[in-house]
mmCIF file of C-alpha atoms and ligand atoms in Angstrom:
data_model
loop_
_atom_site.group_PDB
_atom_site.id
_atom_site.type_symbol
_atom_site.label_atom_id
_atom_site.label_comp_id
_atom_site.label_asym_id
_atom_site.label_seq_id
_atom_site.Cartn_x
_atom_site.Cartn_y
_atom_site.Cartn_z
ATOM 1 C CA MET J 1 63.694 28.440 -8.882
ATOM 2 C CA ALA J 2 64.675 31.917 -7.812
ATOM 3 C CA THR J 3 66.316 32.349 -4.428
ATOM 4 C CA ARG J 4 67.135 36.037 -3.923
ATOM 5 C CA PRO J 5 63.846 37.652 -2.846
ATOM 6 C CA ILE J 6 62.736 40.625 -4.930
ATOM 7 C CA SER J 7 59.789 43.036 -4.834
ATOM 8 C CA ILE J 8 56.972 42.661 -7.349
ATOM 9 C CA ALA J 9 54.440 45.365 -8.240
ATOM 10 C CA VAL J 10 51.214 44.300 -9.970
ATOM 11 C CA ASP J 11 48.908 46.980 -11.373
ATOM 12 C CA GLY J 12 45.989 47.015 -13.752
ATOM 13 C CA TYR J 13 42.285 47.585 -14.274
ATOM 14 C CA SER J 14 39.575 45.907 -12.173
ATOM 15 C CA SER J 15 38.773 42.257 -12.946
ATOM 16 C CA CYS J 16 41.878 41.564 -15.019
ATOM 17 C CA GLY J 17 42.916 38.870 -12.566
ATOM 18 C CA LYS J 18 45.548 40.893 -10.682
ATOM 19 C CA SER J 19 44.768 39.676 -7.173
ATOM 20 C CA THR J 20 44.537 35.990 -8.088
ATOM 21 C CA LEU J 21 47.803 36.240 -9.972
ATOM 22 C CA ALA J 22 49.591 38.192 -7.217
ATOM 23 C CA ARG J 23 48.369 35.728 -4.569
ATOM 24 C CA ASP J 24 49.407 32.671 -6.646
ATOM 25 C CA VAL J 25 52.875 34.113 -7.305
ATOM 26 C CA ALA J 26 53.377 34.993 -3.628
ATOM 27 C CA ARG J 27 52.378 31.474 -2.585
ATOM 28 C CA ARG J 28 54.640 29.849 -5.152
ATOM 29 C CA LEU J 29 57.649 31.970 -4.145
ATOM 30 C CA GLY J 30 56.914 32.111 -0.411
ATOM 31 C CA TYR J 31 56.558 35.914 -0.564
ATOM 32 C CA LEU J 32 54.291 38.210 1.420
ATOM 33 C CA TYR J 33 51.167 39.247 -0.518
ATOM 34 C CA LEU J 34 49.427 42.559 0.104
ATOM 35 C CA ASP J 35 46.116 43.420 -1.594
ATOM 36 C CA THR J 36 46.203 47.227 -1.381
ATOM 37 C CA GLY J 37 42.645 47.498 -2.720
ATOM 38 C CA ALA J 38 41.490 45.899 0.540
ATOM 39 C CA MET J 39 42.910 48.891 2.429
ATOM 40 C CA TYR J 40 40.825 51.366 0.379
ATOM 41 C CA ARG J 41 37.864 49.078 0.887
ATOM 42 C CA ALA J 42 38.458 49.116 4.663
ATOM 43 C CA VAL J 43 38.268 52.939 4.676
ATOM 44 C CA ALA J 44 35.049 52.691 2.652
ATOM 45 C CA LEU J 45 33.592 50.191 5.127
ATOM 46 C CA ALA J 46 34.477 52.440 8.053
ATOM 47 C CA LEU J 47 32.736 55.312 6.307
ATOM 48 C CA LEU J 48 29.607 53.296 5.635
ATOM 49 C CA ARG J 49 29.487 52.133 9.246
ATOM 50 C CA SER J 50 29.979 55.681 10.550
ATOM 51 C CA GLY J 51 26.918 56.984 8.743
ATOM 52 C CA LEU J 52 28.859 60.195 7.957
ATOM 53 C CA SER J 53 28.178 62.039 4.731
ATOM 54 C CA LEU J 54 30.544 61.254 1.865
ATOM 55 C CA THR J 55 30.367 64.757 0.479
ATOM 56 C CA GLU J 56 31.102 66.332 3.839
ATOM 57 C CA LEU J 57 34.110 64.131 4.553
ATOM 58 C CA GLY J 58 35.419 64.438 1.004
ATOM 59 C CA SER J 59 35.357 68.211 1.138
ATOM 60 C CA ASN J 60 36.800 68.752 4.622
ATOM 61 C CA GLU J 61 40.395 67.564 5.105
ATOM 62 C CA GLU J 62 40.382 68.302 8.841
ATOM 63 C CA LYS J 63 37.347 66.084 9.408
ATOM 64 C CA LEU J 64 38.777 63.440 7.127
ATOM 65 C CA ALA J 65 42.098 63.471 9.026
ATOM 66 C CA ARG J 66 40.227 62.945 12.297
ATOM 67 C CA PHE J 67 38.153 60.191 10.720
ATOM 68 C CA LEU J 68 41.300 58.402 9.532
ATOM 69 C CA GLU J 69 42.864 58.683 12.992
ATOM 70 C CA ILE J 70 39.825 57.127 14.631
ATOM 71 C CA ASN J 71 39.356 54.469 11.947
ATOM 72 C CA LYS J 72 42.747 52.838 11.752
ATOM 73 C CA VAL J 73 43.586 50.593 8.828
ATOM 74 C CA ASP J 74 46.500 48.327 9.759
ATOM 75 C CA VAL J 75 48.271 45.477 8.078
ATOM 76 C CA VAL J 76 49.605 42.451 9.933
ATOM 77 C CA GLN J 77 51.165 39.280 8.610
ATOM 78 C CA GLY J 78 48.635 36.443 8.621
ATOM 79 C CA GLY J 79 49.612 32.844 9.314
ATOM 80 C CA ASP J 80 49.288 31.933 5.614
ATOM 81 C CA GLY J 81 51.941 34.478 4.557
ATOM 82 C CA GLU J 82 49.292 36.883 3.331
ATOM 83 C CA ALA J 83 49.114 40.366 4.745
ATOM 84 C CA GLN J 84 45.903 40.744 6.693
ATOM 85 C CA VAL J 85 44.100 44.102 6.535
ATOM 86 C CA LEU J 86 42.571 45.137 9.860
ATOM 87 C CA LEU J 87 40.071 47.866 10.630
ATOM 88 C CA ASN J 88 40.541 49.037 14.208
ATOM 89 C CA GLY J 89 42.232 45.733 15.011
ATOM 90 C CA ASN J 90 39.446 43.583 13.548
ATOM 91 C CA VAL J 91 39.429 41.252 10.548
ATOM 92 C CA VAL J 92 36.807 42.493 8.074
ATOM 93 C CA ASN J 93 37.531 40.402 4.952
ATOM 94 C CA VAL J 94 33.990 39.367 4.082
ATOM 95 C CA GLU J 95 32.419 42.797 4.564
ATOM 96 C CA LEU J 96 34.996 44.335 2.208
ATOM 97 C CA ARG J 97 33.602 42.507 -0.818
ATOM 98 C CA SER J 98 30.087 43.961 -0.960
ATOM 99 C CA LEU J 99 29.014 45.995 -3.994
ATOM 100 C CA GLU J 100 28.360 49.015 -1.819
ATOM 101 C CA VAL J 101 31.867 48.908 -0.360
ATOM 102 C CA SER J 102 33.262 48.639 -3.920
ATOM 103 C CA ARG J 103 31.354 51.719 -4.979
ATOM 104 C CA ILE J 104 32.454 53.812 -1.987
ATOM 105 C CA ALA J 105 36.062 52.509 -2.202
ATOM 106 C CA SER J 106 36.282 53.857 -5.707
ATOM 107 C CA LEU J 107 35.308 57.322 -4.397
ATOM 108 C CA VAL J 108 37.471 57.407 -1.255
ATOM 109 C CA SER J 109 40.495 56.219 -3.241
ATOM 110 C CA SER J 110 40.363 59.500 -5.160
ATOM 111 C CA TRP J 111 40.873 61.551 -1.965
ATOM 112 C CA PRO J 112 44.557 62.544 -1.696
ATOM 113 C CA LEU J 113 44.670 62.330 2.129
ATOM 114 C CA VAL J 114 43.321 58.780 2.079
ATOM 115 C CA ARG J 115 45.922 57.836 -0.518
ATOM 116 C CA ARG J 116 48.822 59.431 1.393
ATOM 117 C CA THR J 117 47.751 57.725 4.637
ATOM 118 C CA LEU J 118 47.448 54.237 3.120
ATOM 119 C CA GLN J 119 50.488 54.644 0.873
ATOM 120 C CA ALA J 120 52.660 55.367 3.948
ATOM 121 C CA VAL J 121 51.763 51.935 5.340
ATOM 122 C CA GLN J 122 52.229 50.278 1.929
ATOM 123 C CA LYS J 123 55.604 51.940 1.328
ATOM 124 C CA ALA J 124 56.880 50.737 4.705
ATOM 125 C CA ILE J 125 55.916 47.164 3.771
ATOM 126 C CA GLY J 126 57.424 47.674 0.308
ATOM 127 C CA GLU J 127 60.813 48.333 1.896
ATOM 128 C CA ARG J 128 61.177 44.632 2.507
ATOM 129 C CA LYS J 129 62.094 42.148 -0.195
ATOM 130 C CA GLY J 130 60.032 39.102 -0.964
ATOM 131 C CA VAL J 131 56.787 41.002 -1.364
ATOM 132 C CA VAL J 132 54.060 41.042 -4.028
ATOM 133 C CA MET J 133 51.678 43.983 -3.895
ATOM 134 C CA ASP J 134 48.769 44.601 -6.222
ATOM 135 C CA GLY J 135 46.777 47.759 -6.845
ATOM 136 C CA ARG J 136 46.681 50.706 -9.234
ATOM 137 C CA ASP J 137 49.720 52.790 -8.241
ATOM 138 C CA ILE J 138 52.176 50.186 -6.953
ATOM 139 C CA GLY J 139 54.744 50.406 -9.757
ATOM 140 C CA THR J 140 54.361 54.164 -10.125
ATOM 141 C CA VAL J 141 54.094 55.447 -6.520
ATOM 142 C CA VAL J 142 54.241 52.803 -3.782
ATOM 143 C CA MET J 143 57.160 50.667 -5.011
ATOM 144 C CA PRO J 144 58.758 52.601 -7.888
ATOM 145 C CA HIS J 145 61.949 50.685 -7.038
ATOM 146 C CA ALA J 146 60.275 47.262 -7.546
ATOM 147 C CA GLU J 147 62.539 44.923 -9.488
ATOM 148 C CA LEU J 148 59.585 43.467 -11.338
ATOM 149 C CA LYS J 149 56.630 45.607 -12.385
ATOM 150 C CA ILE J 150 53.679 44.043 -14.148
ATOM 151 C CA PHE J 151 50.764 45.790 -15.826
ATOM 152 C CA VAL J 152 47.916 43.311 -16.222
ATOM 153 C CA VAL J 153 45.360 43.667 -19.010
ATOM 154 C CA ALA J 154 42.548 41.491 -20.380
ATOM 155 C CA ASP J 155 40.001 41.895 -23.185
ATOM 156 C CA PHE J 156 36.857 43.680 -22.039
ATOM 157 C CA PRO J 157 34.440 40.726 -22.621
ATOM 158 C CA VAL J 158 36.800 38.481 -20.633
ATOM 159 C CA ARG J 159 36.784 40.983 -17.750
ATOM 160 C CA VAL J 160 32.974 41.162 -17.833
ATOM 161 C CA GLN J 161 32.733 37.390 -17.648
ATOM 162 C CA ARG J 162 35.270 37.161 -14.806
ATOM 163 C CA ARG J 163 33.485 39.836 -12.814
ATOM 164 C CA ARG J 164 30.083 38.205 -13.372
ATOM 165 C CA ASP J 165 31.461 34.821 -12.292
ATOM 166 C CA GLU J 166 33.056 36.394 -9.213
ATOM 167 C CA LEU J 167 29.741 38.021 -8.248
ATOM 168 C CA ARG J 168 27.826 34.822 -8.930
ATOM 169 C CA GLY J 169 30.268 32.962 -6.692
ATOM 170 C CA ARG J 170 29.137 35.265 -3.923
ATOM 171 C CA GLY J 171 25.467 34.738 -4.688
ATOM 172 C CA ILE J 172 25.000 38.058 -6.513
ATOM 173 C CA GLU J 173 23.240 37.829 -9.889
ATOM 174 C CA ALA J 174 23.972 40.561 -12.426
ATOM 175 C CA ASN J 175 23.513 40.693 -16.192
ATOM 176 C CA ASP J 176 26.358 41.401 -18.607
ATOM 177 C CA GLU J 177 25.242 44.945 -19.345
ATOM 178 C CA GLU J 178 25.145 45.899 -15.643
ATOM 179 C CA VAL J 179 28.556 44.380 -15.055
ATOM 180 C CA ALA J 180 29.991 46.052 -18.173
ATOM 181 C CA GLU J 181 28.667 49.442 -17.097
ATOM 182 C CA ASP J 182 30.126 49.015 -13.601
ATOM 183 C CA LEU J 183 33.536 48.144 -15.073
ATOM 184 C CA ARG J 184 33.429 51.097 -17.474
ATOM 185 C CA GLN J 185 32.693 53.439 -14.572
ATOM 186 C CA ARG J 186 35.509 52.035 -12.409
ATOM 187 C CA ASP J 187 37.961 52.245 -15.320
ATOM 188 C CA PHE J 188 37.001 55.860 -15.836
ATOM 189 C CA VAL J 189 37.423 56.781 -12.155
ATOM 190 C CA ASP J 190 40.688 54.836 -11.805
ATOM 191 C CA THR J 191 42.281 56.478 -14.834
ATOM 192 C CA HIS J 192 40.862 59.990 -14.505
ATOM 193 C CA ARG J 193 41.295 60.867 -10.829
ATOM 194 C CA ALA J 194 43.819 63.633 -10.125
ATOM 195 C CA ALA J 195 45.662 61.702 -7.397
ATOM 196 C CA ASP J 196 47.819 58.819 -8.688
ATOM 197 C CA PRO J 197 45.624 57.716 -11.594
ATOM 198 C CA LEU J 198 46.109 54.193 -12.893
ATOM 199 C CA ARG J 199 48.803 54.185 -15.550
ATOM 200 C CA ARG J 200 51.417 51.763 -16.761
ATOM 201 C CA ALA J 201 54.907 52.513 -15.389
ATOM 202 C CA PRO J 202 57.308 52.919 -18.331
ATOM 203 C CA ASP J 203 59.341 49.946 -17.109
ATOM 204 C CA ALA J 204 56.332 47.683 -16.397
ATOM 205 C CA ARG J 205 55.979 44.431 -18.351
ATOM 206 C CA LEU J 206 52.600 43.953 -19.987
ATOM 207 C CA LEU J 207 50.751 40.742 -19.167
ATOM 208 C CA ASP J 208 47.620 40.010 -21.187
ATOM 209 C CA THR J 209 45.709 37.383 -19.213
ATOM 210 C CA SER J 210 42.826 36.986 -21.737
ATOM 211 C CA GLN J 211 44.018 33.696 -23.217
ATOM 212 C CA LEU J 212 46.030 32.357 -20.267
ATOM 213 C CA THR J 213 44.953 29.943 -17.564
ATOM 214 C CA ARG J 214 45.624 30.812 -13.940
ATOM 215 C CA GLU J 215 48.587 28.386 -13.905
ATOM 216 C CA GLN J 216 50.030 29.812 -17.125
ATOM 217 C CA GLN J 217 49.890 33.374 -15.762
ATOM 218 C CA CYS J 218 51.719 32.318 -12.606
ATOM 219 C CA GLU J 219 54.296 30.474 -14.702
ATOM 220 C CA VAL J 220 54.996 33.531 -16.878
ATOM 221 C CA VAL J 221 55.591 35.725 -13.829
ATOM 222 C CA CYS J 222 57.745 33.148 -12.011
ATOM 223 C CA ASN J 223 59.881 32.844 -15.149
ATOM 224 C CA TRP J 224 60.328 36.624 -15.170
ATOM 225 C CA VAL J 225 61.411 36.464 -11.526
ATOM 226 C CA SER J 226 63.958 33.723 -12.300
ATOM 227 C CA GLU J 227 65.260 35.745 -15.243
ATOM 228 C CA ILE J 228 65.770 38.815 -13.041
ATOM 229 C CA VAL J 229 67.461 36.903 -10.246
ATOM 230 C CA GLU J 230 69.713 34.928 -12.589
ATOM 231 C CA LYS J 231 70.872 38.132 -14.249
ATOM 232 C CA ASP J 232 71.808 39.628 -10.876
ATOM 233 C CA PRO J 233 72.093 36.819 -8.310
HETATM 234 O O1 DC B 301 41.353 46.334 -6.451
HETATM 235 P P1 DC B 301 40.035 46.676 -5.719
HETATM 236 O O2 DC B 301 38.831 46.641 -6.594
HETATM 237 O O3 DC B 301 39.851 45.873 -4.476
HETATM 238 O O4 DC B 301 40.222 48.193 -5.241
HETATM 239 C C1 DC B 301 39.218 48.903 -4.562
HETATM 240 C C2 DC B 301 39.258 50.361 -4.986
HETATM 241 O O5 DC B 301 40.463 50.984 -4.538
HETATM 242 C C3 DC B 301 39.215 50.561 -6.506
HETATM 243 O O6 DC B 301 38.230 51.531 -6.805
HETATM 244 C C4 DC B 301 40.569 51.099 -6.892
HETATM 245 C C5 DC B 301 41.150 51.617 -5.613
HETATM 246 N N1 DC B 301 42.575 51.348 -5.462
HETATM 247 C C6 DC B 301 43.458 52.378 -5.655
HETATM 248 O O7 DC B 301 43.039 53.487 -5.976
HETATM 249 N N2 DC B 301 44.788 52.183 -5.461
HETATM 250 C C7 DC B 301 45.249 50.972 -5.121
HETATM 251 N N3 DC B 301 46.573 50.806 -4.934
HETATM 252 C C8 DC B 301 44.364 49.894 -4.928
HETATM 253 C C9 DC B 301 43.012 50.108 -5.129
#
């Protein structure tokens, strides 16, 4: 197994299995895992709690800057080796997963000031080796120097099923058409926003997870890591 720690960037569309894969790989290699989507979600949660108007904040950079100063999103290393996202010093994991937070996170992640603020924290963490980060702009903006970049894809029906199962696991029932429409909308926003749209870095390896089990996906990535380290120990 690989010894020299490297940095790994994992990008891709929603519900392709990025986070599960990134977490599994980090655990297997003893790396730090950072879910950057959770940071955008934390900003969205702060906004929902504040009761401020989305349109007002999105159109006024001065107000938004003040809002981001008051609502601090920090990252600390948790005991399990995973990076823990904090909102004003508090753990907010469960609240981050609601459908409403997802919807607002998609909007706030298109605001350049929000991106610059969160990317500064992510880039500082990306300076260290032995890190796996997943998101939409990791290989292109946050860790363009990453030794391994992965762009995860999966067939659309597979993504719909994964998303529906994930929601069901949290007690939320949704039919396939609703889930499909939600995914289509997120894909559109992620790939069409002006600031750091989701795109595959030219040097990113494509990983199609449609036909692979969780274990197989982790195996493929760990083999890539070994390959990279063996080539340049
Ligand atoms: O991966 P996720 O669904 O938890 O991400 C939440 C939102 O944040 C999603 O709309 C995409 C956005 N995001 C982003 O723009 N850049 C990232 N690096 C991570 C997430």
